[in-house]
Amino acid sequence: MKKIAVNVIVNQLLIMILILVIFGKLTILEYINVSFYIGASYLFIGILVLILQSGFFDFFTSSMKKVLSRKHERNELTTMRPPSEVVSMKATFFFQSGIPIILVMLGALFIYSS
C-alpha cells in the first residue's frame, strides 16, 4: 500500500512539473488534459503487456514467420521464442500507476464541469 501511495504522489508531482514546463501555468484544464494523456498511456501499455503475456499473438507470429521466411531459414524458426516468453514486465505496475491518475483526473473533470 505504501508503494502505491508513493507511486501516486510521484506521478502527480511529475504531472504538475510537466504542466509547468509545457504551459507555464497551472490550471485545472491543463491538468485534466495532461493527466488524461499520461494515465491513458499507462493503461494502454498495461493492456498491451497483459495481452502479449497471455500468448494471444504467439500463434500469429509463428505463422507469419513460417509464411514469410525462406526454406533454408525454417530450421531457425523452432529456436525463436514466442512473444509471451519475451515480455517479462509486470502489467500491474502500469495499472497501479494509470488507474489513480485517471480517477484523480475524473475528479478534477467533475470539479471543472460544475
mmCIF file of C-alpha atoms in Angstrom, residues 16-90:
data_model
loop_
_atom_site.group_PDB
_atom_site.id
_atom_site.type_symbol
_atom_site.label_atom_id
_atom_site.label_comp_id
_atom_site.label_asym_id
_atom_site.label_seq_id
_atom_site.Cartn_x
_atom_site.Cartn_y
_atom_site.Cartn_z
ATOM 1 C CA MET A 16 2.440 19.152 -12.240
ATOM 2 C CA ILE A 17 6.049 19.708 -13.313
ATOM 3 C CA LEU A 18 5.220 18.687 -16.887
ATOM 4 C CA ILE A 19 2.320 21.162 -16.974
ATOM 5 C CA LEU A 20 4.534 23.971 -15.711
ATOM 6 C CA VAL A 21 7.250 23.154 -18.244
ATOM 7 C CA ILE A 22 4.904 22.866 -21.233
ATOM 8 C CA PHE A 23 2.260 25.522 -20.497
ATOM 9 C CA GLY A 24 3.998 27.768 -17.964
ATOM 10 C CA LYS A 25 0.875 27.991 -15.824
ATOM 11 C CA LEU A 26 -1.044 25.521 -13.726
ATOM 12 C CA THR A 27 -4.769 25.445 -14.396
ATOM 13 C CA ILE A 28 -7.306 22.695 -13.922
ATOM 14 C CA LEU A 29 -7.912 22.374 -17.670
ATOM 15 C CA GLU A 30 -4.226 21.740 -18.399
ATOM 16 C CA TYR A 31 -4.122 19.274 -15.506
ATOM 17 C CA ILE A 32 -7.095 17.353 -16.917
ATOM 18 C CA ASN A 33 -5.568 17.213 -20.393
ATOM 19 C CA VAL A 34 -2.063 16.171 -19.367
ATOM 20 C CA SER A 35 -3.192 13.663 -16.750
ATOM 21 C CA PHE A 36 -5.546 12.059 -19.264
ATOM 22 C CA TYR A 37 -2.726 11.516 -21.748
ATOM 23 C CA ILE A 38 -0.360 10.135 -19.120
ATOM 24 C CA GLY A 39 -2.977 7.934 -17.425
ATOM 25 C CA ALA A 40 -4.259 6.602 -20.748
ATOM 26 C CA SER A 41 -0.683 5.848 -21.824
ATOM 27 C CA TYR A 42 -0.068 3.851 -18.648
ATOM 28 C CA LEU A 43 -3.297 1.907 -19.125
ATOM 29 C CA PHE A 44 -2.592 1.288 -22.819
ATOM 30 C CA ILE A 45 0.887 -0.073 -22.082
ATOM 31 C CA GLY A 46 -0.511 -2.216 -19.257
ATOM 32 C CA ILE A 47 -3.181 -3.710 -21.505
ATOM 33 C CA LEU A 48 -0.616 -4.306 -24.255
ATOM 34 C CA VAL A 49 1.723 -6.115 -21.837
ATOM 35 C CA LEU A 50 -1.180 -8.168 -20.480
ATOM 36 C CA ILE A 51 -2.236 -9.231 -23.994
ATOM 37 C CA LEU A 52 1.328 -10.107 -25.009
ATOM 38 C CA GLN A 53 1.871 -12.175 -21.850
ATOM 39 C CA SER A 54 -1.364 -14.079 -22.391
ATOM 40 C CA GLY A 55 0.013 -15.702 -25.527
ATOM 41 C CA PHE A 56 -2.595 -14.182 -27.825
ATOM 42 C CA PHE A 57 -0.023 -13.326 -30.526
ATOM 43 C CA ASP A 58 2.124 -16.482 -30.258
ATOM 44 C CA PHE A 59 0.319 -18.419 -32.968
ATOM 45 C CA PHE A 60 0.115 -15.371 -35.237
ATOM 46 C CA THR A 61 3.833 -14.600 -35.016
ATOM 47 C CA SER A 62 4.882 -18.213 -35.562
ATOM 48 C CA SER A 63 2.564 -18.468 -38.571
ATOM 49 C CA MET A 64 3.842 -15.230 -40.064
ATOM 50 C CA LYS A 65 7.447 -16.335 -39.567
ATOM 51 C CA LYS A 66 6.691 -19.574 -41.395
ATOM 52 C CA VAL A 67 4.948 -17.826 -44.263
ATOM 53 C CA LEU A 68 7.469 -15.036 -44.731
ATOM 54 C CA SER A 69 10.691 -16.998 -44.196
ATOM 55 C CA ARG A 70 12.738 -18.750 -46.840
ATOM 56 C CA LYS A 71 13.047 -22.524 -46.896
ATOM 57 C CA HIS A 72 16.643 -22.593 -45.667
ATOM 58 C CA GLU A 73 15.695 -20.451 -42.646
ATOM 59 C CA ARG A 74 12.913 -22.752 -41.425
ATOM 60 C CA ASN A 75 15.242 -24.596 -39.034
ATOM 61 C CA GLU A 76 15.883 -21.367 -37.162
ATOM 62 C CA LEU A 77 12.171 -20.806 -36.585
ATOM 63 C CA THR A 78 11.944 -23.556 -33.978
ATOM 64 C CA THR A 79 14.556 -21.834 -31.797
ATOM 65 C CA MET A 80 12.790 -18.452 -31.776
ATOM 66 C CA ARG A 81 10.916 -17.616 -28.596
ATOM 67 C CA PRO A 82 7.262 -16.579 -28.779
ATOM 68 C CA PRO A 83 6.320 -13.030 -27.681
ATOM 69 C CA SER A 84 4.699 -14.284 -24.472
ATOM 70 C CA GLU A 85 8.111 -15.515 -23.271
ATOM 71 C CA VAL A 86 9.965 -12.401 -24.385
ATOM 72 C CA VAL A 87 7.871 -9.889 -22.410
ATOM 73 C CA SER A 88 8.966 -10.094 -18.785
ATOM 74 C CA MET A 89 7.398 -6.878 -17.461
ATOM 75 C CA LYS A 90 4.564 -6.939 -14.977
#
